[in-house]
Coordinates of C-alpha atoms and ligand atoms in Angstrom, one line a residue:
M745 CA 0.1 0.0 0.0
S746 CA 1.6 3.3 -0.9
R747 CA 0.2 6.8 -0.6
K748 CA 1.7 9.1 -3.0
V749 CA 2.1 12.1 -0.8
T750 CA 5.1 14.3 -0.2
D751 CA 6.9 14.8 3.1
K752 CA 8.9 17.9 4.1
A753 CA 10.4 18.4 7.5
V754 CA 9.8 21.7 9.3
G755 CA 12.2 21.7 12.2
N756 CA 11.8 18.3 13.5
R757 CA 8.2 18.0 12.7
P758 CA 7.3 16.1 9.5
V759 CA 4.7 17.8 7.4
R760 CA 2.9 15.6 5.0
H761 CA 1.8 17.1 1.8
A762 CA -1.0 16.0 -0.6
K763 CA -2.2 17.8 -3.6
T764 CA -5.8 17.6 -2.4
I765 CA -6.9 17.1 1.2
I766 CA -10.5 16.3 1.9
I767 CA -11.8 16.8 5.5
G768 CA -14.4 14.5 6.5
S769 CA -15.5 11.0 5.2
G770 CA -19.4 11.1 5.4
F771 CA -21.3 10.5 2.2
A772 CA -19.8 13.7 0.7
G773 CA -16.1 13.3 1.4
L774 CA -16.2 9.6 0.6
G775 CA -18.0 10.3 -2.6
L776 CA -15.4 12.8 -3.7
A777 CA -12.5 10.4 -2.7
I778 CA -14.1 7.6 -4.8
R779 CA -14.4 10.0 -7.9
L780 CA -10.7 11.1 -7.5
S781 CA -9.6 7.5 -7.2
T782 CA -11.7 6.4 -10.3
Q783 CA -10.1 9.3 -12.2
G784 CA -6.7 7.8 -11.5
R785 CA -5.7 10.5 -9.0
T786 CA -3.5 9.1 -6.2
D787 CA -2.4 12.4 -4.8
Y788 CA -5.1 13.1 -2.2
L789 CA -5.8 12.2 1.4
V790 CA -9.0 12.2 3.5
L791 CA -8.6 13.4 7.1
E792 CA -11.4 12.0 9.2
R793 CA -11.8 12.8 12.9
G794 CA -13.8 9.6 13.6
S795 CA -12.4 6.1 13.5
D796 CA -14.6 5.1 10.5
V797 CA -16.4 6.5 7.4
G798 CA -20.1 7.4 7.5
G799 CA -20.1 10.8 9.2
T800 CA -23.6 11.5 10.5
W801 CA -24.7 7.9 10.0
R802 CA -21.7 6.7 12.0
D803 CA -22.4 9.2 14.8
N804 CA -26.2 9.0 15.2
T805 CA -26.9 5.7 16.7
Y806 CA -29.7 6.6 18.9
P807 CA -32.6 4.1 19.3
G808 CA -35.0 4.3 16.2
A809 CA -32.3 6.1 14.1
A810 CA -33.5 5.8 10.5
C811 CA -33.6 7.7 7.3
D812 CA -36.6 9.8 6.4
V813 CA -35.7 9.7 2.7
P814 CA -36.6 6.5 0.7
S815 CA -33.8 3.9 0.6
Q816 CA -33.8 3.9 -3.2
L817 CA -32.7 7.5 -3.4
Y818 CA -30.4 7.2 -0.3
S819 CA -27.4 5.8 -2.2
Y820 CA -24.8 6.9 -4.6
S821 CA -26.0 6.7 -8.2
F822 CA -22.8 4.7 -9.2
A823 CA -23.4 2.1 -6.3
L824 CA -27.0 1.3 -6.1
N825 CA -27.8 -1.1 -3.3
P826 CA -30.1 -3.9 -4.3
N827 CA -30.1 -5.2 -0.8
W828 CA -32.0 -2.6 1.1
S829 CA -34.3 -4.5 3.4
R830 CA -37.0 -1.8 3.6
S831 CA -38.3 1.3 1.8
F832 CA -36.9 3.5 4.5
S833 CA -33.6 2.2 5.9
K834 CA -32.4 2.2 9.4
Q835 CA -29.2 3.7 10.6
G836 CA -27.2 0.4 10.8
E837 CA -28.0 -0.6 7.3
I838 CA -27.1 2.8 5.9
Q839 CA -23.7 2.7 7.8
S840 CA -23.0 -0.8 6.4
Y841 CA -23.8 0.4 2.9
I842 CA -21.3 3.4 3.3
Q843 CA -18.6 1.1 4.7
G844 CA -19.2 -1.5 1.9
V845 CA -18.9 1.2 -0.8
A846 CA -15.6 2.5 0.8
K847 CA -14.1 -1.0 0.7
R848 CA -15.4 -1.8 -2.7
Y849 CA -13.8 1.3 -4.3
N850 CA -10.6 0.7 -2.4
V851 CA -10.2 4.2 -0.9
L852 CA -9.7 3.3 2.8
D853 CA -5.9 3.5 2.4
K854 CA -6.3 7.1 1.5
H855 CA -7.9 7.8 4.8
I856 CA -6.3 8.9 8.0
F857 CA -8.7 8.2 10.8
D858 CA -9.0 9.7 14.3
C859 CA -7.4 12.7 12.7
A860 CA -9.2 15.9 13.8
V861 CA -8.5 19.0 11.9
T862 CA -7.9 21.8 14.5
A863 CA -6.8 24.6 12.2
A864 CA -6.4 25.4 8.5
H865 CA -4.5 28.5 7.3
W866 CA -4.0 29.7 3.8
N867 CA -0.4 30.7 3.1
G868 CA -0.4 33.1 0.1
D869 CA 3.4 32.8 -0.3
T870 CA 3.4 29.1 -0.9
A871 CA -0.1 29.0 -2.3
R872 CA -0.9 26.2 0.1
W873 CA -3.2 25.3 3.0
E874 CA -1.4 24.6 6.2
I875 CA -3.4 22.2 8.2
E876 CA -3.0 21.2 11.9
T877 CA -4.5 18.0 13.1
S878 CA -4.6 15.8 16.1
K879 CA -2.1 13.5 14.0
G880 CA 0.4 16.2 13.1
S881 CA 0.7 18.8 10.3
F882 CA -0.2 18.7 6.6
T883 CA -0.1 20.9 3.7
A884 CA -2.3 20.8 0.6
D885 CA -2.5 22.7 -2.7
T886 CA -6.4 22.4 -2.4
V887 CA -8.6 21.6 0.6
V888 CA -12.1 20.3 0.3
S889 CA -14.2 20.7 3.4
A890 CA -16.7 17.9 3.6
V891 CA -17.6 18.2 7.2
G892 CA -21.4 18.5 6.6
A893 CA -23.9 20.8 8.5
L894 CA -25.2 18.3 11.1
C895 CA -22.0 17.2 12.8
E896 CA -21.6 19.6 15.7
P897 CA -24.2 18.9 18.4
A898 CA -25.8 22.1 19.8
L899 CA -26.6 22.1 23.6
P900 CA -29.3 24.4 24.8
D901 CA -28.3 27.4 26.8
I902 CA -30.5 26.5 29.9
K903 CA -29.7 27.7 33.4
G904 CA -28.2 24.9 35.5
I905 CA -27.9 22.3 32.6
N906 CA -24.3 21.5 33.7
T907 CA -25.5 20.9 37.3
F908 CA -27.7 17.9 36.3
E909 CA -26.3 14.8 38.1
G910 CA -28.0 12.0 36.3
E911 CA -27.2 10.5 33.0
T912 CA -27.2 13.0 30.2
F913 CA -26.2 13.0 26.6
H914 CA -27.0 14.5 23.2
S915 CA -29.1 12.5 20.7
A916 CA -26.1 12.4 18.3
R917 CA -23.8 11.1 21.1
W918 CA -26.0 8.3 22.5
N919 CA -24.5 6.7 25.5
H920 CA -25.3 3.0 24.9
D921 CA -23.9 2.1 28.2
A922 CA -26.7 4.1 30.0
D923 CA -29.6 1.8 30.8
L924 CA -32.8 3.7 30.7
T925 CA -35.0 0.8 31.8
G926 CA -37.4 1.8 34.5
K927 CA -35.9 5.3 34.7
R928 CA -37.6 8.7 34.8
V929 CA -36.4 10.3 31.6
A930 CA -36.7 13.7 30.0
I931 CA -36.1 14.6 26.4
I932 CA -35.7 18.2 25.2
G933 CA -36.6 18.9 21.6
T934 CA -39.2 17.5 19.2
G935 CA -37.3 17.5 16.0
A936 CA -36.4 14.7 13.5
S937 CA -34.2 13.0 16.1
S938 CA -36.6 13.2 19.0
I939 CA -39.6 11.9 17.1
Q940 CA -37.6 8.7 16.5
I941 CA -36.2 8.3 20.0
V942 CA -39.4 8.9 21.9
P943 CA -41.4 5.9 20.5
S944 CA -38.3 3.8 20.7
I945 CA -37.7 4.3 24.5
A946 CA -41.2 5.0 25.7
P947 CA -42.1 1.4 26.4
Q948 CA -38.8 0.8 28.3
V949 CA -38.7 3.8 30.6
A950 CA -40.8 4.4 33.7
T951 CA -41.8 7.9 32.6
L952 CA -40.9 10.1 29.7
D953 CA -41.3 13.9 29.8
V954 CA -41.2 15.3 26.3
Y955 CA -40.2 19.1 26.5
Q956 CA -41.7 20.7 23.4
R957 CA -40.9 24.3 22.3
T958 CA -42.5 24.1 18.9
A959 CA -44.8 21.3 17.7
P960 CA -43.6 19.8 14.5
W961 CA -45.8 18.7 11.5
L962 CA -46.0 14.9 11.0
L963 CA -46.8 13.0 7.9
P964 CA -47.3 9.3 7.4
R965 CA -44.1 7.2 7.1
M966 CA -44.7 4.9 4.1
D967 CA -42.3 2.3 5.4
R968 CA -42.4 -1.4 4.6
P969 CA -40.1 -4.3 4.1
Y970 CA -39.2 -5.1 0.6
L971 CA -40.6 -8.4 -0.7
L972 CA -38.3 -11.0 -2.0
P973 CA -39.4 -10.7 -5.6
E974 CA -38.6 -7.0 -5.4
R975 CA -35.2 -7.5 -4.0
L976 CA -34.4 -10.2 -6.7
A977 CA -35.6 -7.8 -9.3
F978 CA -33.4 -5.0 -7.9
K979 CA -30.4 -7.4 -7.9
Y980 CA -30.8 -9.1 -11.2
L981 CA -32.6 -6.4 -13.2
P982 CA -30.7 -3.2 -12.3
G983 CA -33.0 -1.3 -14.7
V984 CA -35.9 -2.0 -12.4
Q985 CA -34.2 -0.4 -9.5
R986 CA -33.1 2.6 -11.6
L987 CA -36.7 3.0 -12.7
S988 CA -38.1 2.7 -9.1
R989 CA -35.4 5.4 -8.1
A990 CA -36.4 7.7 -10.9
A991 CA -40.0 7.5 -10.1
I992 CA -39.4 8.3 -6.4
Y993 CA -37.1 11.1 -7.4
A994 CA -39.8 12.6 -9.7
A995 CA -42.6 12.3 -7.2
R996 CA -40.6 14.1 -4.4
E997 CA -39.4 16.8 -6.7
T998 CA -43.0 17.9 -7.1
Q999 CA -42.8 19.2 -3.5
V1000 CA -40.5 21.9 -4.6
V1001 CA -43.4 23.7 -6.2
G1002 CA -45.2 24.1 -2.9
L1003 CA -42.1 24.6 -0.7
A1004 CA -40.1 27.0 -2.7
K1005 CA -42.4 28.6 -5.4
F1006 CA -46.0 28.7 -4.2
P1007 CA -46.4 27.9 -0.4
P1008 CA -50.2 28.0 -0.4
L1009 CA -50.0 24.6 -2.2
M1010 CA -48.6 23.3 1.1
Q1011 CA -52.1 23.3 2.5
A1012 CA -52.8 20.0 0.8
F1013 CA -50.0 18.5 3.0
E1014 CA -51.4 20.3 6.0
L1015 CA -54.8 18.7 5.5
L1016 CA -53.2 15.2 5.5
A1017 CA -51.1 16.0 8.6
K1018 CA -54.2 17.2 10.4
A1019 CA -56.2 14.1 9.5
K1020 CA -53.3 12.1 10.9
L1021 CA -53.2 14.1 14.0
R1022 CA -57.0 13.6 14.5
T1023 CA -56.8 9.9 13.9
E1024 CA -53.7 9.2 16.1
I1025 CA -54.4 11.4 19.1
R1026 CA -57.8 11.0 20.5
D1027 CA -57.3 13.3 23.5
P1028 CA -58.4 16.8 22.5
K1029 CA -56.1 18.5 25.1
L1030 CA -53.0 16.6 24.0
R1031 CA -54.0 17.2 20.3
A1032 CA -54.2 20.9 20.9
K1033 CA -50.7 20.9 22.6
V1034 CA -49.0 19.2 19.6
T1035 CA -50.9 21.1 16.8
P1036 CA -48.3 23.2 15.0
N1037 CA -48.9 26.9 14.5
F1038 CA -47.0 27.5 11.3
R1039 CA -47.3 26.5 7.7
I1040 CA -46.3 23.0 7.0
G1041 CA -42.8 22.8 5.4
C1042 CA -41.5 25.9 7.1
K1043 CA -39.6 23.5 9.4
R1044 CA -38.6 20.1 8.2
M1045 CA -41.6 17.9 7.6
L1046 CA -41.2 14.9 9.8
I1047 CA -42.5 11.4 9.1
S1048 CA -43.5 8.9 11.8
N1049 CA -46.4 6.4 12.4
E1050 CA -45.2 5.8 16.0
Y1051 CA -44.7 9.2 17.6
Y1052 CA -48.3 10.3 18.2
P1053 CA -49.2 6.9 19.6
A1054 CA -46.2 7.2 21.9
L1055 CA -47.3 10.6 23.1
S1056 CA -50.7 9.1 24.0
R1057 CA -49.1 6.5 26.3
D1058 CA -49.8 6.8 30.1
N1059 CA -46.2 7.1 31.0
V1060 CA -45.4 9.9 28.4
D1061 CA -46.2 13.6 29.2
V1062 CA -45.8 16.4 26.7
I1063 CA -44.7 19.6 28.4
T1064 CA -45.0 22.9 26.6
D1065 CA -44.2 25.3 29.4
G1066 CA -40.7 26.8 28.8
I1067 CA -37.9 25.4 30.8
A1068 CA -36.7 27.8 33.5
E1069 CA -33.9 25.8 35.1
I1070 CA -32.4 22.4 35.3
R1071 CA -31.3 21.2 38.7
S1072 CA -29.3 18.2 39.9
N1073 CA -32.2 15.8 39.5
S1074 CA -35.1 17.8 38.0
I1075 CA -36.4 20.3 35.5
V1076 CA -38.2 23.4 36.5
T1077 CA -40.6 25.0 34.1
E1078 CA -41.6 28.6 33.9
D1079 CA -44.8 28.0 35.8
G1080 CA -42.8 26.9 38.8
T1081 CA -43.5 23.1 38.4
E1082 CA -40.5 20.9 39.3
R1083 CA -40.4 17.3 37.7
E1084 CA -37.8 14.9 39.0
I1085 CA -35.9 12.8 36.5
D1086 CA -33.0 10.3 36.5
A1087 CA -31.8 10.9 32.9
L1088 CA -31.9 13.8 30.4
I1089 CA -31.6 13.4 26.7
V1090 CA -30.9 16.5 24.7
A1091 CA -32.2 16.3 21.2
T1092 CA -31.7 20.0 20.4
G1093 CA -30.1 19.7 17.0
F1094 CA -26.8 21.0 15.5
H1095 CA -24.7 24.1 15.1
V1096 CA -25.6 24.6 11.5
T1097 CA -25.1 28.3 10.5
D1098 CA -22.5 28.7 13.4
S1099 CA -20.5 25.6 13.1
P1100 CA -17.3 25.8 15.4
T1101 CA -15.4 24.5 12.4
Y1102 CA -15.8 28.0 10.9
D1103 CA -13.4 29.3 13.6
T1104 CA -10.6 27.0 12.6
I1105 CA -10.3 28.0 8.9
V1106 CA -8.3 31.2 8.2
G1107 CA -8.5 32.7 4.7
R1108 CA -6.4 35.0 2.5
D1109 CA -7.0 38.2 4.4
G1110 CA -6.4 36.6 7.9
R1111 CA -10.1 36.3 8.7
T1112 CA -11.7 33.1 9.8
L1113 CA -14.7 31.7 7.9
A1114 CA -16.7 32.5 11.1
E1115 CA -15.7 36.1 10.8
V1116 CA -16.5 36.4 7.2
F1117 CA -19.9 34.6 7.7
D1118 CA -20.5 36.8 10.7
E1119 CA -20.4 39.9 8.6
V1120 CA -22.2 38.8 5.4
G1121 CA -24.0 35.6 6.5
Q1122 CA -23.2 32.1 5.5
Q1123 CA -22.8 32.9 1.8
G1124 CA -21.0 30.9 -0.8
Y1125 CA -21.0 30.2 -4.6
K1126 CA -22.8 27.1 -5.7
G1127 CA -22.3 25.8 -2.2
A1128 CA -18.8 24.9 -3.2
A1129 CA -16.6 28.0 -2.9
V1130 CA -16.4 31.1 -0.6
A1131 CA -14.6 34.4 -1.5
N1132 CA -11.5 35.0 0.4
F1133 CA -10.8 31.3 0.7
P1134 CA -8.6 30.4 -2.4
N1135 CA -8.1 26.7 -3.3
M1136 CA -10.7 25.7 -0.9
F1137 CA -14.0 23.9 -2.0
F1138 CA -16.9 22.9 0.1
L1139 CA -19.2 19.9 -0.1
L1140 CA -22.5 20.7 1.5
G1141 CA -21.5 24.4 1.8
P1142 CA -24.1 27.2 2.0
N1143 CA -27.6 26.8 0.5
V1144 CA -27.2 23.2 -0.6
G1145 CA -29.5 21.6 1.9
L1146 CA -32.9 20.1 1.1
G1147 CA -36.2 19.5 2.9
H1148 CA -37.8 17.1 0.5
T1149 CA -35.4 14.7 -1.1
S1150 CA -32.0 13.0 -0.9
M1151 CA -28.9 15.0 -0.1
V1152 CA -26.9 12.3 -1.9
Y1153 CA -28.2 13.9 -5.2
M1154 CA -26.9 17.3 -4.2
I1155 CA -23.6 15.8 -3.0
E1156 CA -23.1 14.1 -6.4
S1157 CA -23.9 17.4 -8.2
Q1158 CA -21.2 19.0 -6.2
I1159 CA -18.7 16.3 -6.7
N1160 CA -19.1 16.8 -10.4
Y1161 CA -18.3 20.5 -10.0
I1162 CA -15.4 20.1 -7.6
A1163 CA -13.8 17.2 -9.6
D1164 CA -14.1 19.3 -12.7
A1165 CA -12.5 22.3 -10.8
L1166 CA -9.5 20.1 -9.8
S1167 CA -9.1 19.0 -13.5
T1168 CA -9.4 22.5 -14.7
V1169 CA -6.7 23.7 -12.2
D1170 CA -4.3 21.0 -13.6
R1171 CA -5.2 21.6 -17.2
M1172 CA -4.7 25.3 -17.0
G1173 CA -1.7 25.1 -14.7
L1174 CA -3.4 27.4 -12.1
R1175 CA -1.6 28.2 -8.9
T1176 CA -4.7 29.7 -7.2
V1177 CA -8.4 29.8 -7.8
E1178 CA -10.8 31.9 -5.7
V1179 CA -14.4 32.7 -6.5
R1180 CA -14.9 36.4 -7.4
R1181 CA -16.8 38.5 -4.8
D1182 CA -19.0 39.9 -7.5
A1183 CA -19.9 36.4 -8.9
Q1184 CA -20.7 35.3 -5.3
D1185 CA -22.7 38.4 -4.6
A1186 CA -24.9 38.0 -7.8
Y1187 CA -25.4 34.4 -7.2
N1188 CA -26.7 35.0 -3.5
K1189 CA -28.9 37.9 -4.7
G1190 CA -30.6 35.4 -7.0
L1191 CA -30.9 32.8 -4.3
Q1192 CA -32.3 35.2 -1.8
A1193 CA -34.9 36.5 -4.3
K1194 CA -36.1 32.9 -4.8
L1195 CA -36.1 32.2 -1.1
A1196 CA -38.1 35.3 -0.3
K1197 CA -41.3 33.6 -1.6
S1198 CA -40.5 30.1 -0.2
V1199 CA -42.3 28.6 2.8
W1200 CA -39.1 28.7 4.8
L1201 CA -39.3 32.6 4.9
T1202 CA -43.1 33.0 4.7
G1203 CA -44.3 30.2 6.7
G1204 CA -44.3 31.8 10.1
C1205 CA -41.7 29.7 12.0
A1206 CA -38.1 30.0 13.3
S1207 CA -35.8 27.2 12.1
W1208 CA -32.2 26.2 11.8
Y1209 CA -32.5 26.9 8.2
L1210 CA -32.1 30.7 9.0
D1211 CA -29.0 32.4 10.1
K1212 CA -28.7 35.3 12.6
H1213 CA -29.4 37.8 9.8
G1214 CA -32.7 36.1 9.1
N1215 CA -31.6 34.8 5.7
N1216 CA -32.0 31.2 4.7
T1217 CA -28.3 30.2 4.0
T1218 CA -28.9 26.5 4.3
L1219 CA -31.4 25.4 1.6
W1220 CA -31.5 25.1 -2.1
P1221 CA -34.5 27.0 -3.3
D1222 CA -35.3 25.2 -6.6
F1223 CA -35.6 21.9 -8.3
T1224 CA -32.6 19.8 -7.5
F1225 CA -32.1 19.0 -11.4
E1226 CA -31.6 22.8 -11.7
F1227 CA -28.7 22.5 -9.2
R1228 CA -27.3 19.5 -11.1
R1229 CA -27.4 21.6 -14.3
L1230 CA -25.6 24.5 -12.6
T1231 CA -22.8 22.4 -11.2
K1232 CA -22.3 20.2 -14.3
T1233 CA -19.0 21.8 -15.1
F1234 CA -16.6 24.2 -13.4
D1235 CA -17.2 27.7 -14.5
V1236 CA -13.7 29.1 -14.2
S1237 CA -14.8 32.5 -15.4
A1238 CA -16.4 33.1 -12.0
Y1239 CA -13.1 32.8 -10.3
E1240 CA -10.0 34.9 -9.8
T1241 CA -7.0 32.7 -10.9
T1242 CA -3.3 33.0 -10.9
S1243 CA -1.0 30.7 -12.8
G1244 CA 2.5 29.3 -12.5
V1245 CA 2.9 26.1 -10.7
S1246 CA 6.3 25.3 -9.2
R1247 CA 5.9 22.7 -6.6
N1248 CA 8.8 20.5 -7.2
D1249 CA 10.5 21.4 -4.0
L1250 CA 8.9 18.5 -2.3
K1251 CA 10.2 14.9 -2.6
V1252 CA 7.6 12.1 -3.1
V1253 CA 7.6 9.5 -0.4
A1254 CA 5.4 6.5 0.4
V1255 CA 3.8 6.6 3.8
Ligands
N01_1562 O1 -32.6 18.7 15.5 P1 -33.7 19.9 15.2 P2 -32.7 17.2 15.1 N1 -35.1 24.7 24.6 O2 -32.9 21.1 15.1 C1 -35.6 22.0 20.2 C2 -31.6 15.7 10.2 N2 -32.1 14.4 10.7 O3 -31.5 16.5 15.7 O4 -38.3 23.8 17.0 C3 -36.1 23.8 24.1 O5 -34.5 19.6 14.0 C4 -36.1 22.6 19.0 O6 -37.2 23.4 19.2 P3 -37.7 24.5 18.1 C5 -32.8 16.5 9.7 O7 -32.2 17.3 8.6 C6 -32.5 13.6 9.7 O8 -34.0 16.6 15.6 O9 -36.4 25.2 17.7 N3 -36.0 23.2 23.0 C7 -36.4 21.3 18.2 O10 -37.7 20.8 18.5 C8 -33.0 17.4 10.8 O11 -33.7 18.6 10.5 C9 -33.0 12.4 10.1 O12 -38.6 25.5 18.9 C10 -35.0 23.4 22.1 C11 -35.3 20.4 18.7 O13 -34.8 20.9 19.8 C12 -31.7 17.6 11.5 O14 -31.0 16.4 11.3 C13 -33.1 12.1 11.4 C14 -34.0 24.3 22.5 C15 -34.2 20.4 17.7 O15 -34.6 19.8 16.4 C16 -31.7 18.0 12.9 O16 -32.7 17.2 13.6 C17 -32.7 13.0 12.4 C18 -34.0 24.9 23.7 N4 -33.0 25.7 24.2 C19 -32.2 14.2 12.0 N5 -33.1 24.3 21.5 C20 -33.4 11.5 9.0 O17 -34.2 10.7 9.2 C21 -33.6 23.5 20.5 N6 -34.7 23.0 20.9 C22 -32.6 11.5 7.8

């Protein structure tokens, strides 16, 4: 096994160099690694802070963790999985799929695991990124950040939360050693993670207090096991699986019309969700508590057939009074009620528009990504580049997220773009490539004009889709095939470039 990277000593400290360094090996980073390998590129490394591939599917192991996008869409187009056991896959099956693809495409020897990136600085003199990690220093001509938006758990800023003495953990860091059987448990949050956790643990715990700040909209989960004939057809007639995938893709794409273009159409979904609520919650008081007060789609639409029945259980209580304080063994709400608990689960989401990773990336003018975003908001160009950060690309950067279909589709669109960017840099002999500010501004003006009429901005809710400036800097506001078209090839004309490559000062070694 040999990795073609270069090695240069700085003092006594070896600095490993690779032409391209990818940070993170979830669906996005791994997908790009596979593309580079299949193009015959050997001069890249993937730095992954975890000890395995999979990203969010490696980390989110909470009870009930499963995908809310159909299995057929939740795979790479170049590696369809005929073996999905159900129409909506569970976490373990998705993680096994990702691990299997990494092995099959032989890219694991390009990975350095347990390697957390702590800083990345652009050095304009050498035209390189200097990267500090828990496993030493690296340099790279180009860095691709593939860390994703849902990787840094957000803890609520609630008085006394650190004084709680019982078992406590975030949904994305589930402590499987903690036995919740027969315990009095509280869960804060009622988002996509919580609605999967609640029905999974409710039968096991003594009591479950669900602290709800905003009631989510729920739609039916059309989940079922695949029948043997279907699985055989997927396996031996790949065209059948492609057809099934195309049909699911097309059906879901119709949601864009209501979500992004004409929100009143979302009322149809609202009617369905209200009917579900009436059928599944018979108690009018509980039903009133969990009835949302915003247009469906404004926050992520959730799917579950078990959540409402779980809330109706005798040992489950939905608490809508705000949390005033957390004490060593209880939660006190604003009405003064104190409820004792043994364990606290925090399902309060992630740092999306304020990711701590933004503090660690320092661009051309010495400002961090966090400082740049603080000023203008989380803006980028095609979700793949940010002005002031030369030779850096992003997978799952600003305004690439979706509320209705598979992120793998967006990731593959971005992989096309970035792989073409890297080829263009080579072909044109470019030393640096940085998106032009005016190109980025024009792109964002267009995005925000589209977003202004979307349900995410008109639907009357607060959500993690919006940044502190009130702009939606997370979601793509159009059909996903439109994004695919936009990212088909690298548009070098939108970038400032410099040429002249002379990087032969480094010897090539095998590590
Ligand atoms: O997080 P969330 P999540 N006090 O941010 C509440 C993806 N995902 O981990 O709505 C009290 O959605 C907050 O309340 P409010 C998916 O993209 C996918 O559940 O802000 N409550 C909300 O109820 C998803 O969108 C799958 O008022 C507080 C909850 O915590 C994303 O991950 C499965 C609070 C946070 O919900 C995140 O989902 C799971 C506070 N201080 C997740 N702060 C799939 O199936 C926050 N909350 C693919």
